[in-house]
Amino acid sequence: MTTNEMNLTFSALSQNESFARVTVAAFIAQLDPTLDELTEIKTVVSEAVTNSIIHGYDGNPDGKVHISVTLDDHVVYLTIRDEGMGITDLEEARQPLFTTKPDLERSGMGFTIMENFMDDVIIDSSPEMGTTIRLTKHLSKSKALCN
Ligand SMILES: Nc1ncnc2c1ncn2[C@@H]1O[C@H](COP(=O)(O)OP(=O)(O)OP(=O)(O)O)[C@@H](O)[C@H]1O
Ligand SMILES: [Mg+2]
């Protein structure tokens, strides 16, 4: 089975969050996902990209967010990466309702949403390297990549 990959890099600006969500959804559409699967993937992209913009780069638009999507049969592999400030205590950050920005009306549910909607969530983060989120989702239908 042929794998199909795309990469996207954009400035850490909040108006690019919907661009990223729609672009990833358009790429994944070729696998014929259900509406629920597509909604879940779009939500997860929004959460991860928003985290990179508001936490990773703390609103600095000079930062860059990198997305990579690989389709392999009916499996979607999604990587969202920033070179921002990183996370010092990953276990704490993954707890439901934990947020370091309660003042910005964050609810601390981003990682919990990612874990609920995806089959696998791997977070690599350090103050030196920034943050990389690797997400895997198996779609219910299998469709051959024929074009
Ligand atoms: N890319 C990132 N770079 C640095 N810190 C991050 C990053 N992503 C998440 N974090 C840290 O992990 C915490 C938890 O993230 P999570 O997305 O679960 O909640 P939140 O962003 O604070 O709130 P919500 O997503 O509900 O608006 C954040 O408050 C932040 O401290
Ligand atoms: Mg968040």
Coordinates of N, CA and C and ligand atoms in Angstrom, one line a residue:
M1 N 0.8 -1.2 0.0 CA 0.0 0.0 0.0 C 0.9 1.3 0.0
T2 N 0.6 2.2 -0.9 CA 1.4 3.4 -1.0 C 1.0 4.3 0.2
T3 N 2.1 4.9 0.8 CA 1.8 5.9 1.8 C 1.8 7.3 1.2
N4 N 1.1 8.2 1.8 CA 1.0 9.5 1.2 C 1.2 10.5 2.4
E5 N 2.1 11.5 2.1 CA 2.6 12.4 3.2 C 2.4 13.8 2.8
M6 N 2.1 14.7 3.7 CA 2.2 16.2 3.4 C 2.8 16.9 4.7
N7 N 3.5 18.0 4.4 CA 4.1 18.8 5.5 C 3.6 20.3 5.3
L8 N 3.5 20.9 6.4 CA 3.0 22.3 6.4 C 3.7 23.0 7.5
T9 N 4.2 24.2 7.2 CA 4.8 25.1 8.2 C 4.2 26.5 8.1
F10 N 3.8 27.1 9.2 CA 3.2 28.4 9.2 C 3.5 29.2 10.5
S11 N 3.3 30.5 10.4 CA 3.6 31.4 11.5 C 2.6 31.1 12.7
A12 N 3.1 31.3 13.9 CA 2.3 31.1 15.1 C 1.3 32.2 15.3
L13 N 0.4 32.3 14.4 CA -0.7 33.3 14.5 C -2.0 32.7 14.7
S14 N -2.9 33.2 15.5 CA -4.1 32.5 15.8 C -5.0 32.3 14.6
Q15 N -4.9 33.3 13.6 CA -5.7 33.1 12.4 C -5.3 31.9 11.6
N16 N -4.1 31.4 11.8 CA -3.7 30.2 11.1 C -4.2 28.9 11.6
E17 N -4.9 29.0 12.8 CA -5.4 27.8 13.4 C -6.5 27.1 12.5
S18 N -7.4 28.0 12.0 CA -8.5 27.4 11.2 C -7.9 26.9 9.8
F19 N -6.9 27.7 9.3 CA -6.2 27.2 8.1 C -5.6 25.8 8.3
A20 N -4.9 25.6 9.4 CA -4.3 24.3 9.6 C -5.4 23.2 9.7
R21 N -6.4 23.5 10.5 CA -7.5 22.5 10.7 C -8.2 22.1 9.3
V22 N -8.5 23.1 8.5 CA -9.1 22.8 7.2 C -8.2 22.1 6.3
T23 N -6.9 22.5 6.3 CA -5.9 21.9 5.3 C -5.7 20.4 5.7
V24 N -5.6 20.1 7.0 CA -5.4 18.7 7.3 C -6.7 17.9 7.0
A25 N -7.8 18.5 7.2 CA -9.1 17.8 6.9 C -9.2 17.5 5.4
A26 N -8.8 18.5 4.6 CA -8.8 18.3 3.1 C -7.9 17.2 2.7
F27 N -6.8 17.1 3.3 CA -5.8 16.0 2.9 C -6.4 14.7 3.3
I28 N -7.0 14.6 4.5 CA -7.4 13.3 5.0 C -8.7 12.9 4.3
A29 N -9.4 13.8 3.7 CA -10.7 13.5 3.0 C -10.6 12.3 2.0
Q30 N -9.4 12.2 1.4 CA -9.2 11.1 0.4 C -9.3 9.7 1.0
L31 N -9.2 9.6 2.3 CA -9.4 8.3 3.0 C -10.9 8.0 3.2
D32 N -11.8 9.0 2.9 CA -13.2 8.8 3.1 C -13.6 8.6 4.5
P33 N -13.1 9.5 5.4 CA -13.4 9.3 6.8 C -14.9 9.6 7.1
T34 N -15.5 9.1 8.2 CA -16.8 9.5 8.6 C -16.8 10.9 9.1
L35 N -18.0 11.5 9.2 CA -18.0 12.9 9.6 C -17.5 13.1 11.0
D36 N -17.8 12.1 11.9 CA -17.3 12.1 13.3 C -15.8 12.0 13.3
E37 N -15.2 11.1 12.5 CA -13.7 11.0 12.5 C -13.1 12.3 12.0
L38 N -13.7 12.9 11.0 CA -13.1 14.2 10.5 C -13.2 15.3 11.5
T39 N -14.4 15.4 12.2 CA -14.6 16.4 13.2 C -13.6 16.2 14.4
E40 N -13.3 14.9 14.7 CA -12.4 14.6 15.8 C -11.0 15.0 15.4
I41 N -10.6 14.7 14.2 CA -9.2 15.1 13.8 C -9.1 16.6 13.7
K42 N -10.1 17.3 13.2 CA -10.0 18.8 13.1 C -9.9 19.4 14.5
T43 N -10.7 18.8 15.5 CA -10.6 19.3 16.8 C -9.3 19.2 17.4
V44 N -8.7 18.0 17.2 CA -7.3 17.7 17.8 C -6.3 18.6 17.2
V45 N -6.4 18.9 15.8 CA -5.4 19.8 15.2 C -5.6 21.2 15.8
S46 N -6.8 21.6 16.0 CA -7.0 22.9 16.7 C -6.4 23.0 18.0
E47 N -6.6 22.0 18.8 CA -6.1 22.0 20.2 C -4.5 22.0 20.2
A48 N -3.9 21.2 19.4 CA -2.5 21.1 19.4 C -1.8 22.4 18.8
V49 N -2.4 23.0 17.7 CA -1.9 24.2 17.1 C -2.1 25.4 18.1
T50 N -3.3 25.4 18.7 CA -3.5 26.5 19.7 C -2.5 26.4 20.8
N51 N -2.2 25.2 21.3 CA -1.2 25.1 22.3 C 0.2 25.6 21.9
S52 N 0.6 25.3 20.7 CA 1.9 25.7 20.2 C 1.9 27.3 20.2
I53 N 0.8 27.9 19.7 CA 0.8 29.3 19.5 C 0.7 30.0 20.9
I54 N -0.2 29.6 21.8 CA -0.4 30.4 23.0 C 0.6 30.0 24.1
H55 N 0.9 28.7 24.2 CA 1.8 28.2 25.2 C 3.3 28.2 24.7
G56 N 3.5 27.4 23.6 CA 4.8 27.2 23.1 C 5.5 28.5 22.8
Y57 N 4.9 29.4 22.0 CA 5.5 30.7 21.6 C 4.9 31.9 22.4
D58 N 4.0 31.6 23.3 CA 3.5 32.7 24.2 C 3.0 33.9 23.3
G59 N 2.4 33.6 22.2 CA 1.9 34.7 21.3 C 2.9 35.3 20.4
N60 N 4.2 34.9 20.4 CA 5.2 35.5 19.6 C 5.0 35.0 18.1
P61 N 4.6 35.8 17.2 CA 4.3 35.3 15.8 C 5.5 35.0 15.0
D62 N 6.7 35.2 15.5 CA 7.9 34.8 14.8 C 8.1 33.3 14.9
G63 N 7.4 32.6 15.8 CA 7.5 31.2 16.0 C 6.9 30.5 14.8
K64 N 7.3 29.3 14.5 CA 6.7 28.5 13.4 C 6.1 27.2 14.0
V65 N 5.0 26.8 13.4 CA 4.4 25.6 13.8 C 4.5 24.6 12.6
H66 N 4.9 23.4 12.8 CA 5.1 22.4 11.8 C 4.1 21.3 11.9
I67 N 3.4 20.9 10.8 CA 2.5 19.8 10.8 C 2.9 18.8 9.8
S68 N 2.9 17.6 10.1 CA 3.1 16.5 9.1 C 2.0 15.5 9.2
V69 N 1.5 15.1 8.1 CA 0.4 14.1 8.1 C 0.8 13.0 7.2
T70 N 0.8 11.7 7.6 CA 1.0 10.6 6.8 C -0.2 9.7 6.8
L71 N -0.6 9.3 5.6 CA -1.7 8.4 5.5 C -1.2 7.0 5.0
D72 N -1.5 6.0 5.7 CA -1.0 4.6 5.4 C -2.2 3.7 5.5
D73 N -2.7 3.3 4.3 CA -4.0 2.5 4.3 C -5.1 3.4 5.0
H74 N -5.6 2.9 6.1 CA -6.7 3.7 6.8 C -6.2 4.3 8.1
V75 N -4.9 4.4 8.2 CA -4.3 5.0 9.5 C -3.8 6.4 9.2
V76 N -4.1 7.3 10.1 CA -3.7 8.7 10.0 C -2.6 8.9 11.1
Y77 N -1.4 9.3 10.6 CA -0.3 9.7 11.6 C -0.1 11.2 11.5
L78 N -0.3 11.9 12.6 CA -0.3 13.3 12.6 C 0.8 13.8 13.6
T79 N 1.7 14.7 13.1 CA 2.7 15.2 14.0 C 2.6 16.8 14.0
I80 N 2.5 17.3 15.2 CA 2.4 18.8 15.4 C 3.6 19.2 16.3
R81 N 4.4 20.1 15.7 CA 5.7 20.4 16.4 C 5.9 21.9 16.5
D82 N 6.4 22.3 17.6 CA 6.9 23.7 17.7 C 8.3 23.7 18.4
E83 N 9.0 24.9 18.2 CA 10.3 25.0 18.8 C 10.2 26.1 19.9
G84 N 9.1 26.0 20.7 CA 8.8 27.0 21.7 C 9.4 26.6 23.0
M85 N 8.8 27.1 24.1 CA 9.4 27.0 25.4 C 9.4 25.6 26.1
G86 N 8.6 24.7 25.5 CA 8.5 23.3 26.0 C 7.7 23.2 27.3
I87 N 7.6 21.9 27.8 CA 6.8 21.6 29.0 C 7.8 21.0 30.0
T88 N 7.8 21.5 31.2 CA 8.7 21.0 32.2 C 8.2 19.8 32.9
D89 N 6.9 19.8 33.2 CA 6.3 18.6 33.9 C 5.2 18.1 33.0
L90 N 5.5 17.1 32.2 CA 4.6 16.5 31.2 C 3.4 15.8 31.9
E91 N 3.7 15.1 33.0 CA 2.7 14.3 33.7 C 1.6 15.3 34.2
E92 N 2.0 16.4 34.8 CA 1.1 17.4 35.3 C 0.3 18.0 34.1
A93 N 1.0 18.4 33.0 CA 0.4 19.0 31.9 C -0.7 18.2 31.3
R94 N -0.6 16.8 31.4 CA -1.6 15.9 30.7 C -2.8 15.7 31.6
Q95 N -2.8 16.1 32.9 CA -3.9 16.0 33.7 C -5.1 16.8 33.2
P96 N -6.3 16.2 33.3 CA -7.5 17.0 32.9 C -7.6 18.2 33.8
L97 N -8.0 19.3 33.3 CA -8.2 20.6 34.0 C -6.9 21.3 34.4
F98 N -5.7 20.7 34.1 CA -4.5 21.5 34.4 C -4.2 22.5 33.3
T99 N -4.0 23.7 33.7 CA -3.6 24.8 32.8 C -2.7 25.8 33.5
T100 N -1.7 26.3 32.7 CA -0.8 27.3 33.3 C -1.4 28.7 32.9
K101 N -2.5 28.7 32.2 CA -3.0 30.0 31.8 C -4.5 30.2 32.1
P102 N -4.9 30.0 33.4 CA -6.3 30.2 33.7 C -6.8 31.6 33.5
D103 N -5.9 32.5 33.5 CA -6.3 33.9 33.2 C -6.8 34.1 31.8
L104 N -6.4 33.3 30.8 CA -6.8 33.4 29.5 C -8.1 32.5 29.2
E105 N -8.7 32.1 30.3 CA -9.9 31.3 30.2 C -9.6 29.9 29.5
R106 N -8.4 29.4 29.6 CA -8.2 28.1 29.2 C -8.8 27.1 30.2
S107 N -9.2 25.9 29.7 CA -9.9 25.0 30.7 C -9.0 23.8 31.0
G108 N -7.8 23.7 30.3 CA -6.9 22.6 30.7 C -7.4 21.3 30.1
M109 N -8.1 21.3 29.0 CA -8.7 20.1 28.5 C -8.1 19.6 27.1
G110 N -7.1 20.4 26.6 CA -6.6 20.1 25.3 C -6.0 18.7 25.2
F111 N -5.1 18.3 26.1 CA -4.5 17.0 26.0 C -5.5 15.9 26.3
T112 N -6.5 16.2 27.2 CA -7.5 15.2 27.4 C -8.4 14.9 26.2
I113 N -8.7 16.0 25.5 CA -9.4 15.9 24.2 C -8.6 15.0 23.2
M114 N -7.3 15.3 23.1 CA -6.5 14.6 22.1 C -6.5 13.1 22.5
E115 N -6.4 12.8 23.8 CA -6.3 11.4 24.2 C -7.7 10.7 23.9
N116 N -8.8 11.4 24.1 CA -10.1 10.8 23.9 C -10.4 10.6 22.4
F117 N -9.9 11.4 21.5 CA -10.3 11.4 20.1 C -9.3 10.5 19.3
M118 N -8.1 10.3 19.8 CA -7.1 9.6 19.0 C -6.7 8.3 19.6
D119 N -6.2 7.3 18.8 CA -5.9 6.0 19.4 C -4.5 6.1 20.2
D120 N -3.6 6.9 19.8 CA -2.3 7.0 20.4 C -1.9 8.5 20.5
V121 N -1.4 8.9 21.6 CA -0.9 10.3 21.8 C 0.5 10.2 22.4
I122 N 1.6 10.6 21.7 CA 2.9 10.6 22.3 C 3.4 12.1 22.3
I123 N 3.8 12.5 23.5 CA 4.2 13.9 23.7 C 5.7 13.9 24.0
D124 N 6.5 14.6 23.2 CA 7.9 14.8 23.5 C 8.1 16.3 23.8
S125 N 8.7 16.7 24.9 CA 8.8 18.1 25.1 C 9.9 18.4 26.1
S126 N 10.7 19.5 25.8 CA 11.7 19.9 26.7 C 11.9 21.4 26.4
P127 N 12.4 22.2 27.5 CA 12.6 23.6 27.3 C 13.6 23.9 26.2
E128 N 14.5 23.0 25.8 CA 15.5 23.3 24.8 C 14.9 23.0 23.4
M129 N 14.1 22.0 23.3 CA 13.7 21.5 22.0 C 12.3 22.0 21.5
G130 N 11.5 22.4 22.5 CA 10.1 22.7 22.2 C 9.2 21.4 22.3
T131 N 8.1 21.4 21.6 CA 7.1 20.3 21.9 C 6.7 19.6 20.6
T132 N 6.7 18.3 20.6 CA 6.3 17.5 19.5 C 5.2 16.6 20.0
I133 N 4.0 16.6 19.3 CA 2.9 15.7 19.6 C 2.7 14.8 18.4
R134 N 2.8 13.5 18.7 CA 2.6 12.5 17.7 C 1.2 11.8 17.9
L135 N 0.3 11.8 17.0 CA -1.0 11.3 17.2 C -1.3 10.3 16.1
T136 N -2.0 9.2 16.5 CA -2.4 8.2 15.5 C -3.8 7.9 15.6
K137 N -4.5 7.8 14.5 CA -5.9 7.4 14.5 C -6.2 6.4 13.4
H138 N -6.8 5.3 13.7 CA -7.2 4.3 12.8 C -8.7 4.6 12.3
L139 N -8.8 4.9 11.0 CA -10.2 5.1 10.5 C -11.0 3.8 10.4
S140 N -12.3 3.9 10.5 CA -13.1 2.7 10.5 C -13.1 2.0 9.2
K141 N -13.1 2.8 8.1 CA -13.2 2.2 6.8 C -11.8 2.2 6.1
S142 N -11.6 1.1 5.4 CA -10.3 1.0 4.7 C -10.6 1.4 3.2
K143 N -9.8 2.3 2.7 CA -9.9 2.7 1.3 C -8.6 2.7 0.6
A144 N -8.5 2.1 -0.5 CA -7.2 2.0 -1.2 C -6.8 3.4 -1.7
L145 N -5.5 3.7 -1.6 CA -5.0 5.0 -2.2 C -4.7 4.7 -3.7
C146 N -5.6 5.1 -4.5 CA -5.5 4.7 -5.9 C -5.2 5.9 -6.8
N147 N -5.1 7.1 -6.3 CA -4.8 8.2 -7.2 C -4.0 9.2 -6.4
Ligands
LIG1 N1 3.1 23.3 22.8 C1 3.2 23.6 24.1 N2 4.3 24.3 24.6 C2 4.4 24.6 25.9 N3 3.5 24.3 26.9 C3 2.4 23.6 26.5 C4 2.2 23.2 25.1 N4 1.0 22.5 25.0 C5 0.6 22.5 26.3 N5 1.4 23.1 27.1 C6 1.2 23.1 28.6 O1 0.3 22.1 29.0 C7 -0.8 22.6 29.7 C8 -2.1 21.8 29.4 O2 -2.4 21.9 28.0 P1 -3.9 21.7 27.6 O3 -4.1 21.9 26.1 O4 -4.4 20.4 28.1 O5 -4.7 22.8 28.4 P2 -4.8 24.4 28.1 O6 -4.2 24.7 26.7 O7 -4.1 25.1 29.2 O8 -6.3 24.7 28.1 P3 -7.3 24.4 26.8 O9 -6.6 23.5 25.9 O10 -8.5 23.6 27.5 O11 -7.7 25.7 26.3 C9 -0.9 24.1 29.2 O12 -1.6 24.9 30.2 C10 0.6 24.5 29.1 O13 1.1 24.8 30.3
MG2 MG -4.7 23.7 25.1

